PDB file of N, CA and C in Angstrom:
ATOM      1  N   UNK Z   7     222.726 122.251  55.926  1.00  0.00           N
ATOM      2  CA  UNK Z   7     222.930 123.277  56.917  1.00  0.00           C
ATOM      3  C   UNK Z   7     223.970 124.305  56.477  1.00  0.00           C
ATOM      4  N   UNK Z   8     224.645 123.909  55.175  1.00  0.00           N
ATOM      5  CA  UNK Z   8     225.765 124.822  54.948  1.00  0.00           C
ATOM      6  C   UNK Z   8     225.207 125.732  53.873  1.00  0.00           C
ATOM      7  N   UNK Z   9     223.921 125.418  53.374  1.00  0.00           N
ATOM      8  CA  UNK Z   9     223.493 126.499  52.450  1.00  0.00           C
ATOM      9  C   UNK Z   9     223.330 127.946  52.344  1.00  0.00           C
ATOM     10  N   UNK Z  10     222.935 128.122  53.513  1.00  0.00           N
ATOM     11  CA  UNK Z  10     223.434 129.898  53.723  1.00  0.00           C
ATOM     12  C   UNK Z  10     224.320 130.223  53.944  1.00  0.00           C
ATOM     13  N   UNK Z  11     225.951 129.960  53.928  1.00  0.00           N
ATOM     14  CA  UNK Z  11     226.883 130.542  53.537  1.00  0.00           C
ATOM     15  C   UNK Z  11     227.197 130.223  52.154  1.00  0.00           C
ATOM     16  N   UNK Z  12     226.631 130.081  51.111  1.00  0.00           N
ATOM     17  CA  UNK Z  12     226.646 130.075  49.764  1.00  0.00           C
ATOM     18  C   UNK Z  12     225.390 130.675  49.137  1.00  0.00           C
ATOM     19  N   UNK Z  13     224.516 131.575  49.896  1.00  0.00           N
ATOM     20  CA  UNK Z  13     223.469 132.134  49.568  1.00  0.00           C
ATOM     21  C   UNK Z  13     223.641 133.552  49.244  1.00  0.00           C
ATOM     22  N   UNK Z  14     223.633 134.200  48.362  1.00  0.00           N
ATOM     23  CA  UNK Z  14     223.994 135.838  47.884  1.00  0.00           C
ATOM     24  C   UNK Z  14     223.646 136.659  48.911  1.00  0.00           C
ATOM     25  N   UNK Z  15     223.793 137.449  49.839  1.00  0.00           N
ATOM     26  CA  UNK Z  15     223.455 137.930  50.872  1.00  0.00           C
ATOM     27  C   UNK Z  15     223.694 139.743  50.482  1.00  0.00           C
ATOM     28  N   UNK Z  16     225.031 139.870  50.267  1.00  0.00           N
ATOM     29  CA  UNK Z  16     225.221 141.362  49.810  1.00  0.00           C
ATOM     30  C   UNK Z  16     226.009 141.467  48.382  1.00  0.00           C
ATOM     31  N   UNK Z  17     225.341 142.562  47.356  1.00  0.00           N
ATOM     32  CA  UNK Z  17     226.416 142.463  46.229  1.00  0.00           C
ATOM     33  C   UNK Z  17     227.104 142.859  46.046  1.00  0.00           C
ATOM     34  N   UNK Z  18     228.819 142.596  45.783  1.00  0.00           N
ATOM     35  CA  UNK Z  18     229.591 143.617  45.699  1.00  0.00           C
ATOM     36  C   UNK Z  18     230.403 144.427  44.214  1.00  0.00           C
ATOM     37  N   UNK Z  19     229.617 145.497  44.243  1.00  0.00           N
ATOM     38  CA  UNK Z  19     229.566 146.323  43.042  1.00  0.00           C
ATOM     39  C   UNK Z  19     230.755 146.576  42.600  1.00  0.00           C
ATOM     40  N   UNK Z  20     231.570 147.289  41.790  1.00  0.00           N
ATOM     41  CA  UNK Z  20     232.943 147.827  41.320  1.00  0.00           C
ATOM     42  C   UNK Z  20     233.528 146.585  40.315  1.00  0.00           C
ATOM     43  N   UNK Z  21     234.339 146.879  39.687  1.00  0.00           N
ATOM     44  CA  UNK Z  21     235.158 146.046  39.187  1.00  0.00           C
ATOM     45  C   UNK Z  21     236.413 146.084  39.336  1.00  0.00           C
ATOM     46  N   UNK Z  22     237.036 146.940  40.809  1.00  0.00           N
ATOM     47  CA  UNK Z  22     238.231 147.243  41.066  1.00  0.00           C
ATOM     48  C   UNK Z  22     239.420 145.988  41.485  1.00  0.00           C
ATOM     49  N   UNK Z  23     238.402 145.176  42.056  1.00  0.00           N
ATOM     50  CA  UNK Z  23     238.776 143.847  42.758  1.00  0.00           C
ATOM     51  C   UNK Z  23     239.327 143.203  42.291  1.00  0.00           C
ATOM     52  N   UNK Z  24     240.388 142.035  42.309  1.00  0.00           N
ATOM     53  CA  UNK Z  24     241.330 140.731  41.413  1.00  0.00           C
ATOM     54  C   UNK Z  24     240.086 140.023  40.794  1.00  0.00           C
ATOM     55  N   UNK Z  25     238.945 139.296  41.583  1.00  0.00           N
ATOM     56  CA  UNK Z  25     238.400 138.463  40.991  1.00  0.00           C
ATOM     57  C   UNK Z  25     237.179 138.939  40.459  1.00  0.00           C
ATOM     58  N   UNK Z  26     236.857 140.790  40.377  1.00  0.00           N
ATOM     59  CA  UNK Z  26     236.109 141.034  39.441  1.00  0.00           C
ATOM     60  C   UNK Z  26     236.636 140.737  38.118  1.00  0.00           C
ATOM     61  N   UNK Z  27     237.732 141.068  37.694  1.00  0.00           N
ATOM     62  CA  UNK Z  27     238.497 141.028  36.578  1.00  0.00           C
ATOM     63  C   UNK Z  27     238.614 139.565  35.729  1.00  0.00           C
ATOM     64  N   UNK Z  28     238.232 138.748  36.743  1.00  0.00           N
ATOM     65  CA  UNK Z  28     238.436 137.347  36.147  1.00  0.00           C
ATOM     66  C   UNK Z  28     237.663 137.468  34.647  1.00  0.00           C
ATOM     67  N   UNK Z  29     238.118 136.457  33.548  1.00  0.00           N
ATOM     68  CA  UNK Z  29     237.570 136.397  32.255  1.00  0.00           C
ATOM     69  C   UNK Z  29     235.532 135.757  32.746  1.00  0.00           C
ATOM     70  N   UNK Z  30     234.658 136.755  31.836  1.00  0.00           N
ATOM     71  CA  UNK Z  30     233.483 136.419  31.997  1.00  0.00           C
ATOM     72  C   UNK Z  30     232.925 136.568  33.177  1.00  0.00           C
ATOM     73  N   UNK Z  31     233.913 137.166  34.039  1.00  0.00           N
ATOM     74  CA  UNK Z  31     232.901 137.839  35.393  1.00  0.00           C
ATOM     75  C   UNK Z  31     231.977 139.086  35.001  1.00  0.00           C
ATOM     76  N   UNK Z  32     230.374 138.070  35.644  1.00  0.00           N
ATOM     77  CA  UNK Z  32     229.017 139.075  35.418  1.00  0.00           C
ATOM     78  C   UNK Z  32     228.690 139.758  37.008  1.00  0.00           C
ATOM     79  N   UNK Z  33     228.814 138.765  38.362  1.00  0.00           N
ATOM     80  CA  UNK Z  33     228.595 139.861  39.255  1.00  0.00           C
ATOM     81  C   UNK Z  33     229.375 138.962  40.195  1.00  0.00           C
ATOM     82  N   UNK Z  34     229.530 139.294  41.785  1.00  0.00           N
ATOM     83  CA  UNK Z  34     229.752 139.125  43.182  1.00  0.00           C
ATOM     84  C   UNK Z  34     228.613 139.835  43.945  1.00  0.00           C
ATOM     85  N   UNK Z  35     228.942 138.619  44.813  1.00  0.00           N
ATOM     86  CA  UNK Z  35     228.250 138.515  45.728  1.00  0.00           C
ATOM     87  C   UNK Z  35     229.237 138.595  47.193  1.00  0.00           C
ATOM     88  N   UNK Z  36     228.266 138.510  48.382  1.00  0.00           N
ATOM     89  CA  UNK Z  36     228.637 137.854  49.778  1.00  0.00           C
ATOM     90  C   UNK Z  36     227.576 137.341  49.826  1.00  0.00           C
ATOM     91  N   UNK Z  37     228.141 136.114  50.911  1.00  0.00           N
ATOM     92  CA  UNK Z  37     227.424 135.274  51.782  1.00  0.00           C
ATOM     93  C   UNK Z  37     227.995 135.575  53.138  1.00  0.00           C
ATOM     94  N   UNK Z  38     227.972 133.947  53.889  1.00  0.00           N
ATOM     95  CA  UNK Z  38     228.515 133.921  55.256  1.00  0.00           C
ATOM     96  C   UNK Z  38     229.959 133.891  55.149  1.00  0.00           C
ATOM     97  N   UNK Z  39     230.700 134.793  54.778  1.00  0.00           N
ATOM     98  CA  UNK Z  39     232.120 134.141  54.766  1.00  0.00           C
ATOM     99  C   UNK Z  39     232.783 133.759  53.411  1.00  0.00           C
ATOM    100  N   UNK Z  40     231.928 133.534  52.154  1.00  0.00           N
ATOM    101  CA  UNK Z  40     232.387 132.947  51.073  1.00  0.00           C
ATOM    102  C   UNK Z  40     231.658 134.191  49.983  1.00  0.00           C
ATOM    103  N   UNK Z  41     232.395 134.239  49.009  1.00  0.00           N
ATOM    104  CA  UNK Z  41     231.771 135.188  47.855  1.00  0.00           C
ATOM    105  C   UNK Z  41     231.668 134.119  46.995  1.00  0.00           C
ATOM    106  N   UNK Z  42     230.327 134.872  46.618  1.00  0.00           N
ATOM    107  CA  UNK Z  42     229.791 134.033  45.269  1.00  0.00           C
ATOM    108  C   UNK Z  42     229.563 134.867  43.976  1.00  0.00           C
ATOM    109  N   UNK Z  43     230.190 134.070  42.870  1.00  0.00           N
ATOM    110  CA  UNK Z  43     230.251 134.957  41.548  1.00  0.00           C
ATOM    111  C   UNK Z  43     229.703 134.380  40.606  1.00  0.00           C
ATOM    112  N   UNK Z  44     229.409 134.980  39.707  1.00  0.00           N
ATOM    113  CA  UNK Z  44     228.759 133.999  38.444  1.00  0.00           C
ATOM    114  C   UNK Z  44     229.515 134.344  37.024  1.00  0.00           C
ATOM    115  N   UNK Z  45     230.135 133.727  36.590  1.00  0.00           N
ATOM    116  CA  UNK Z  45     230.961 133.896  35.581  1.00  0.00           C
ATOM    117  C   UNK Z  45     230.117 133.237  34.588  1.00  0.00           C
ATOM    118  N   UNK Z  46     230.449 133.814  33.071  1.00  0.00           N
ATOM    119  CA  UNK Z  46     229.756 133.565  32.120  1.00  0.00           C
ATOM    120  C   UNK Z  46     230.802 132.899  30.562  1.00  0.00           C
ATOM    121  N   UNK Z  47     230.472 132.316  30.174  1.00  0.00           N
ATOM    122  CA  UNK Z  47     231.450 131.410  28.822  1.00  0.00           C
ATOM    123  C   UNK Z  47     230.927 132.344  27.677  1.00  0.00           C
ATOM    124  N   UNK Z  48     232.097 132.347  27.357  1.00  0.00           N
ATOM    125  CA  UNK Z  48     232.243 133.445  25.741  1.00  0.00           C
ATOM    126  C   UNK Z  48     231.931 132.738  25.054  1.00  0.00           C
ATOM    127  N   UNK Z  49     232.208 131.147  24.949  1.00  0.00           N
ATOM    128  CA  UNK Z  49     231.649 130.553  23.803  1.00  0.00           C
ATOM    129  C   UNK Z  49     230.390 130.115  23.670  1.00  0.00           C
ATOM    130  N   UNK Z  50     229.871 129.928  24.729  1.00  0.00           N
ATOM    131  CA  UNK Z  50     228.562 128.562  24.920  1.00  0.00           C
ATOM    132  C   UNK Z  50     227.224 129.912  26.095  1.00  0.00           C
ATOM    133  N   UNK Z  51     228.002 131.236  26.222  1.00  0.00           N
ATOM    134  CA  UNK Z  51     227.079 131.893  26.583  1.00  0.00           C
ATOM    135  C   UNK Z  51     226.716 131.177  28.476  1.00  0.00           C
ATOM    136  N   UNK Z  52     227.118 130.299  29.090  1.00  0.00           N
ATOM    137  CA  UNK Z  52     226.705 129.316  30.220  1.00  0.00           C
ATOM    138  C   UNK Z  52     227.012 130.338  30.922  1.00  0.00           C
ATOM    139  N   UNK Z  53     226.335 130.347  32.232  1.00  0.00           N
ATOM    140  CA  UNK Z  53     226.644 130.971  33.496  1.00  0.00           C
ATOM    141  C   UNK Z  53     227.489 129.815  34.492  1.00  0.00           C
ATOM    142  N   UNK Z  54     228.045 130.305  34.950  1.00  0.00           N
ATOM    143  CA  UNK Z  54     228.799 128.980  36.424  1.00  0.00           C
ATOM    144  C   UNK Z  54     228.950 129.856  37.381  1.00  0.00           C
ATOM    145  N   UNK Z  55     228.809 129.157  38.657  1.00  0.00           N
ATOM    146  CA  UNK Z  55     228.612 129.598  39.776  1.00  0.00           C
ATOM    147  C   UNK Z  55     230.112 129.459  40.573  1.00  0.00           C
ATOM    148  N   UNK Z  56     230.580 130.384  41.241  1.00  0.00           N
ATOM    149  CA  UNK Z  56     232.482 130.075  41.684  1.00  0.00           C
ATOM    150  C   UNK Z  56     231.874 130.562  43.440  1.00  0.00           C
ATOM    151  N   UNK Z  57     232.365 129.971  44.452  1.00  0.00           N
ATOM    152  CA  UNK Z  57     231.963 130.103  45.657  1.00  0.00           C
ATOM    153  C   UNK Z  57     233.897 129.728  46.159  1.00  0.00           C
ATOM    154  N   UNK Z  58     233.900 131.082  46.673  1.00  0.00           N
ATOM    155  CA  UNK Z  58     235.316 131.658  47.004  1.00  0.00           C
ATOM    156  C   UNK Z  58     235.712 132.342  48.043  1.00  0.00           C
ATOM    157  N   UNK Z  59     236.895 132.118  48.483  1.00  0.00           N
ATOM    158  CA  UNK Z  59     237.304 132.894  49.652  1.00  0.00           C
ATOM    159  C   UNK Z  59     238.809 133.008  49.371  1.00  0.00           C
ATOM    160  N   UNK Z  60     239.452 133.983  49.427  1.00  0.00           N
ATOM    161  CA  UNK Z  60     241.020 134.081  49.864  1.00  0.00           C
ATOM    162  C   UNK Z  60     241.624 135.197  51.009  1.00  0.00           C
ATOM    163  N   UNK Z  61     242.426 134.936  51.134  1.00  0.00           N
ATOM    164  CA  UNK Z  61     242.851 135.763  51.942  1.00  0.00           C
ATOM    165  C   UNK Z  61     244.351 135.588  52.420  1.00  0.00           C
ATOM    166  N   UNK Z  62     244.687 136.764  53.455  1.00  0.00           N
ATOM    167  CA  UNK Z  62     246.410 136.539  53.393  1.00  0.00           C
ATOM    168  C   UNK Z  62     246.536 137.117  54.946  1.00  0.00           C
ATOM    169  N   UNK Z  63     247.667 136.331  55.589  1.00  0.00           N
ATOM    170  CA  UNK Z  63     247.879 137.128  57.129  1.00  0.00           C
ATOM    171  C   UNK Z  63     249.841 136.599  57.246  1.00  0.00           C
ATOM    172  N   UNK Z  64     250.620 137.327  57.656  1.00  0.00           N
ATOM    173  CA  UNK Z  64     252.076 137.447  57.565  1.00  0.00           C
ATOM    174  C   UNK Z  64     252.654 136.719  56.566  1.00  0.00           C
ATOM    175  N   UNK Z  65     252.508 137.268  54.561  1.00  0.00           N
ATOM    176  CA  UNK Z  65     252.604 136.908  53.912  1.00  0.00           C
ATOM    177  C   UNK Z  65     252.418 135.213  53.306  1.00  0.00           C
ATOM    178  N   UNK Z  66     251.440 134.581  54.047  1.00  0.00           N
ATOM    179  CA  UNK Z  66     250.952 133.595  53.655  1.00  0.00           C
ATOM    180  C   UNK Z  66     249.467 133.713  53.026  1.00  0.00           C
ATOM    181  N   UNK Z  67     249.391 133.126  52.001  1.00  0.00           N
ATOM    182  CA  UNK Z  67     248.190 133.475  50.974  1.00  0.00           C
ATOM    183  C   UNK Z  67     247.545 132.313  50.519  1.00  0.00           C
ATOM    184  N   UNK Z  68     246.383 132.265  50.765  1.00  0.00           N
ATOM    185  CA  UNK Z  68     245.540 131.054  50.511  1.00  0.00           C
ATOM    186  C   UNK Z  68     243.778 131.807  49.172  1.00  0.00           C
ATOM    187  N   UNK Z  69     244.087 130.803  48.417  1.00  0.00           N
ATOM    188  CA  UNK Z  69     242.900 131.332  47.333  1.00  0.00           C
ATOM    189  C   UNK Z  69     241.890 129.553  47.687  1.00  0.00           C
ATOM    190  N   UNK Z  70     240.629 129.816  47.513  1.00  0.00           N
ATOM    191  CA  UNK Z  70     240.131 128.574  47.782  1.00  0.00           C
ATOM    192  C   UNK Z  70     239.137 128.761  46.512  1.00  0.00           C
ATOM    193  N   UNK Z  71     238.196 127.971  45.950  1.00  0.00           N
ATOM    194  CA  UNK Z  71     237.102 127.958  44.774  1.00  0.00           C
ATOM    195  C   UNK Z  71     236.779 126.221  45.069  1.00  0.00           C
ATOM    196  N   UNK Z  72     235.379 126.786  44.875  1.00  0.00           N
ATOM    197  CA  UNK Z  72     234.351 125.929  44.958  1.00  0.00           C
ATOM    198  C   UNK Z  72     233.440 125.941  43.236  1.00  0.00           C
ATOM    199  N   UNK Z  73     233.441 124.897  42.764  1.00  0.00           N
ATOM    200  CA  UNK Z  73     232.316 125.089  41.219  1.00  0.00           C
ATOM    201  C   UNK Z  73     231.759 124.045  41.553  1.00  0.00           C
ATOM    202  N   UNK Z  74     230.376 124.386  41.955  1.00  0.00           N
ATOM    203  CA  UNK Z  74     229.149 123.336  42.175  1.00  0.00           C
ATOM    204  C   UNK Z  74     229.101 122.388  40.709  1.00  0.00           C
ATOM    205  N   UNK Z  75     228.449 123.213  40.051  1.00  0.00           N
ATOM    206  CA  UNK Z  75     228.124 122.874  39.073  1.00  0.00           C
ATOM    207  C   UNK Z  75     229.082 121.527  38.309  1.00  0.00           C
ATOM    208  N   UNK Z  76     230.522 122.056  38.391  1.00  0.00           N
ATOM    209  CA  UNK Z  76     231.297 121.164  37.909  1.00  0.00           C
ATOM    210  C   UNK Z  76     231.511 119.876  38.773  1.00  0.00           C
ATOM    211  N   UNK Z  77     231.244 119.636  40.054  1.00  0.00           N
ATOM    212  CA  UNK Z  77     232.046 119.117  41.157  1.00  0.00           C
ATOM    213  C   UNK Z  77     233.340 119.218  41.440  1.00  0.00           C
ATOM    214  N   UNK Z  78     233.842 120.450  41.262  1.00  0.00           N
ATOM    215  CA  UNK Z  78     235.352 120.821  41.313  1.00  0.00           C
ATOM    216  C   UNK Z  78     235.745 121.615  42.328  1.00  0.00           C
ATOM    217  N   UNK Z  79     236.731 121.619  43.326  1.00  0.00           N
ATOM    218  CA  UNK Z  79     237.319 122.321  43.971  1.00  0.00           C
ATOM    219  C   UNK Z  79     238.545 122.562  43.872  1.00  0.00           C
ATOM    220  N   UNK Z  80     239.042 123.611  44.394  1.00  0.00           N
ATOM    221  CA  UNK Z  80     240.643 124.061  43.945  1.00  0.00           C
ATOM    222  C   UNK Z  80     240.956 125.304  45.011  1.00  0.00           C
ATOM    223  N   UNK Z  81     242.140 124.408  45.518  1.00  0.00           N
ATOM    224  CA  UNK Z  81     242.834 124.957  47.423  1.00  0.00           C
ATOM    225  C   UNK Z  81     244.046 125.277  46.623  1.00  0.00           C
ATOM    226  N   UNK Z  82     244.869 127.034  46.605  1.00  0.00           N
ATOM    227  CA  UNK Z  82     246.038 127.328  46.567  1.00  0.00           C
ATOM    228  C   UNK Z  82     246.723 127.796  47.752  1.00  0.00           C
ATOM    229  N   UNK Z  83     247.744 127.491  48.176  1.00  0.00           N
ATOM    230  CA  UNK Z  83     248.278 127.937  49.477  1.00  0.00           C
ATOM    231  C   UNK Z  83     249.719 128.579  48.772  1.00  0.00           C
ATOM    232  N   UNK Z  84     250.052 129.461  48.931  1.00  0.00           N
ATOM    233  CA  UNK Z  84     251.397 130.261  48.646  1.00  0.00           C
ATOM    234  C   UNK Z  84     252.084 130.775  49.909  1.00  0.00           C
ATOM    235  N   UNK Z  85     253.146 130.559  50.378  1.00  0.00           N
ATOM    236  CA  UNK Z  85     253.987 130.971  51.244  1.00  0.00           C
ATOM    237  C   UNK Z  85     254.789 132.105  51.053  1.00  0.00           C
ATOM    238  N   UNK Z  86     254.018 133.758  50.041  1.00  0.00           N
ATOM    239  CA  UNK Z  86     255.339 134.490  50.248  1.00  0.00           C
ATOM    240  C   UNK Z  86     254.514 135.399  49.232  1.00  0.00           C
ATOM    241  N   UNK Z  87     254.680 136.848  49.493  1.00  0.00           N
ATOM    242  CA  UNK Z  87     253.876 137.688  47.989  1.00  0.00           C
ATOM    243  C   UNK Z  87     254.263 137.291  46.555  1.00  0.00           C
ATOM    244  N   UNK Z  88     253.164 137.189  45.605  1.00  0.00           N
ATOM    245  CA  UNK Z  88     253.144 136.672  44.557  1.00  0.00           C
ATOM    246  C   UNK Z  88     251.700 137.188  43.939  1.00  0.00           C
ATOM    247  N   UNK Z  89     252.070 137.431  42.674  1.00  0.00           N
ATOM    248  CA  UNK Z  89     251.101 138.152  41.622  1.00  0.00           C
ATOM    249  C   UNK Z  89     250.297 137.248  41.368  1.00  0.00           C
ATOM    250  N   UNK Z  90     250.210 135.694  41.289  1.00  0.00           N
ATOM    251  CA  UNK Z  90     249.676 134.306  40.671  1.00  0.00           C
ATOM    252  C   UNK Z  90     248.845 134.688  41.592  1.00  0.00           C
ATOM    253  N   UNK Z  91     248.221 135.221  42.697  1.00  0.00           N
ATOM    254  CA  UNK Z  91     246.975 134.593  43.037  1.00  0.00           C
ATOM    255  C   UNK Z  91     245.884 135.591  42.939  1.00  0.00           C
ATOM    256  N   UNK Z  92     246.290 136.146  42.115  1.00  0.00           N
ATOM    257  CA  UNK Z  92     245.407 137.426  41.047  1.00  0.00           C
ATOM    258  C   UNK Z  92     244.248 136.617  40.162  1.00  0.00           C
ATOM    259  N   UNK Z  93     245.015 135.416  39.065  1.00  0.00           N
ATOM    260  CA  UNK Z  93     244.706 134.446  38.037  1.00  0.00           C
ATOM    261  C   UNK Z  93     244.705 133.352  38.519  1.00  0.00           C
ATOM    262  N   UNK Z  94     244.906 132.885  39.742  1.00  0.00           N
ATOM    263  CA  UNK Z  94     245.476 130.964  39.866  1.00  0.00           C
ATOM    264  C   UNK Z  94     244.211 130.407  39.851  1.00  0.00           C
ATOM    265  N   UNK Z  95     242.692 131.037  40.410  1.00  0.00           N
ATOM    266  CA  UNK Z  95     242.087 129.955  40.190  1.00  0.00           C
ATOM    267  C   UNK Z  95     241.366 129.909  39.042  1.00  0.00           C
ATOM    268  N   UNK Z  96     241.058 131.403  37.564  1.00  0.00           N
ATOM    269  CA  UNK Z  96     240.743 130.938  36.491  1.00  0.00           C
ATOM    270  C   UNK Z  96     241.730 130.190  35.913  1.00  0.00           C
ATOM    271  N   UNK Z  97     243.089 130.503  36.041  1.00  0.00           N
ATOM    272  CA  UNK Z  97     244.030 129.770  35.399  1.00  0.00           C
ATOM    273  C   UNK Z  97     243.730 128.093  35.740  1.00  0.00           C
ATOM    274  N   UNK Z  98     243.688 127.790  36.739  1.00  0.00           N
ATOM    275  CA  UNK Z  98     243.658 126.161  36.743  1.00  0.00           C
ATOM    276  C   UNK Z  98     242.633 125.721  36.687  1.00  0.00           C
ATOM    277  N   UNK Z  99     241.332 126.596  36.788  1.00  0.00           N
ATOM    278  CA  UNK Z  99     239.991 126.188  36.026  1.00  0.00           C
ATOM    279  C   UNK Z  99     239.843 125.837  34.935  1.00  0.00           C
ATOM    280  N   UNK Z 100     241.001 126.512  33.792  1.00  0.00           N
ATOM    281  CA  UNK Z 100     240.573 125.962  32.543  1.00  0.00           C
ATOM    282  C   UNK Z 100     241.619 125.480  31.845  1.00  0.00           C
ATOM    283  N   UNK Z 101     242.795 125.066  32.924  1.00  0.00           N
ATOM    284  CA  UNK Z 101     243.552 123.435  32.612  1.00  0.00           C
ATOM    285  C   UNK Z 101     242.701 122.568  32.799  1.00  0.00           C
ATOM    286  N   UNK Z 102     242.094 122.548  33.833  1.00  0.00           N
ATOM    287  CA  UNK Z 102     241.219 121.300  34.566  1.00  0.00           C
ATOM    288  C   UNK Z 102     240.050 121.304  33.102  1.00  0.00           C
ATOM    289  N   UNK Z 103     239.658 122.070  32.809  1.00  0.00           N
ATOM    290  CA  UNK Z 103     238.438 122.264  31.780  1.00  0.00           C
ATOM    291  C   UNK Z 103     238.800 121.737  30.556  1.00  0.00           C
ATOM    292  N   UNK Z 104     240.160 122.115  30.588  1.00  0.00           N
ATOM    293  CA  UNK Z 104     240.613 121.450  28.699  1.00  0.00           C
ATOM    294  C   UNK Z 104     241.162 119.928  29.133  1.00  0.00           C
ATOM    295  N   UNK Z 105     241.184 119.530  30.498  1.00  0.00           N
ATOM    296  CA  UNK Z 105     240.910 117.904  30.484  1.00  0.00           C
ATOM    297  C   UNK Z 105     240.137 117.574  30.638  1.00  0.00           C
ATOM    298  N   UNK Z 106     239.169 118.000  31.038  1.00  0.00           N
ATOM    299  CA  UNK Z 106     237.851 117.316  31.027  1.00  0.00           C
ATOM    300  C   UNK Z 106     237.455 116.972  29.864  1.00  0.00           C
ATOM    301  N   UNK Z 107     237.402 118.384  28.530  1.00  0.00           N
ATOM    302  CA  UNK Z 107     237.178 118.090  27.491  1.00  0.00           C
ATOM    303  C   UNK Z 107     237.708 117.133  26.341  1.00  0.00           C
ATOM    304  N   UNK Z 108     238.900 116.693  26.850  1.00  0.00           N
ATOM    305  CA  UNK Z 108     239.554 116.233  25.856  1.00  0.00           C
ATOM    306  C   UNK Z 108     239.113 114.619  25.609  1.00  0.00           C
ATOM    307  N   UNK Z 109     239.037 114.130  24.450  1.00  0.00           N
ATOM    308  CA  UNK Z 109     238.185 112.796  24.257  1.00  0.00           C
ATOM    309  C   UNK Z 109     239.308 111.632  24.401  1.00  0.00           C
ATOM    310  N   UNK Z 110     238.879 111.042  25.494  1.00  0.00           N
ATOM    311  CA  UNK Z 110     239.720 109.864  25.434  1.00  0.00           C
ATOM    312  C   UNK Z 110     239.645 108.513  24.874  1.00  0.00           C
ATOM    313  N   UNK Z 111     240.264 108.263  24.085  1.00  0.00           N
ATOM    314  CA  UNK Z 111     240.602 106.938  22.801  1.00  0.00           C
ATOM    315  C   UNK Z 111     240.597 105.643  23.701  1.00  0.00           C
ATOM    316  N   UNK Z 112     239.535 105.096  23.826  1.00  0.00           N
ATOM    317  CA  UNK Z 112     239.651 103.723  23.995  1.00  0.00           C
ATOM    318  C   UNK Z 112     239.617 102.464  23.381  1.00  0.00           C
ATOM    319  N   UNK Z 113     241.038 101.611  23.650  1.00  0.00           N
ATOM    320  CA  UNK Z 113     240.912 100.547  22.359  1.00  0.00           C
ATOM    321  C   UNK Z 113     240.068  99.301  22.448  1.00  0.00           C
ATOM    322  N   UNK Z 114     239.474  98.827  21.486  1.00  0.00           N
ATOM    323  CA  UNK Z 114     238.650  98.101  21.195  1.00  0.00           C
ATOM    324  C   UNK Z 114     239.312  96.266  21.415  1.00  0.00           C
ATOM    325  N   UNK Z 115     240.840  96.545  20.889  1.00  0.00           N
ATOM    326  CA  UNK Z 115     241.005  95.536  20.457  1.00  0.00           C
ATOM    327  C   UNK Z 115     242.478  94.496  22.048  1.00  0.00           C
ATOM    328  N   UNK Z 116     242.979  93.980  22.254  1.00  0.00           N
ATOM    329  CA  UNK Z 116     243.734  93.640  23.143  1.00  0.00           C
ATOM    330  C   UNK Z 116     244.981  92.889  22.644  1.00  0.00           C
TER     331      UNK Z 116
END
């Protein structure tokens, strides 16, 4: 029942925006309430899907991201103006990404 507010509804053109600018952003969207973007990997060429909302009311600032694809979510709440929520959620997308990737050594022996 929650699929049409993650359904592309209107696109939003320009690249004036914080999270047009994100690294490998190809477009935005709206839905019900949530923008949906599709960002693209420089290395591997992949599209991923980011389903987002932020917003701010008497200097309290909340960034939210949704990555289906990955099963990842990521809630920032900031209490006060701050430039970080320009970058915070590619930024901790691809901390979270370089742990995922990283191979973990398991020993064989006891």
């Amino acid at each position: 029942k929650m699929a049409p507010a993650f359904k592309p509804f209107i696109e939003l053109k320009g690249h004036r925006k914080y999270y047009q600018k994100w690294p490998g952003h190809v477009k935005s969207s709206y839905g019900f309430g949530w923008r949906i973007h599709t960002l693209k990997e420089n290395e591997s060429g992949a599209e991923e899907t980011i389903w987002h909302h932020g917003g701010s009311v008497n200097n309290y600032r909340n960034e939210i991201a949704l990555f289906p694809e990955s099963d990842l979510g990521i809630c920032v709440l900031i209490n006060g103006p701050s430039k970080l929520v320009k970058t915070v959620i590619p930024d901790l997308r691809a901390i979270v990404k370089s742990i995922y990737e990283q191979e973990i050594a398991i020993a064989t022996s006891i």
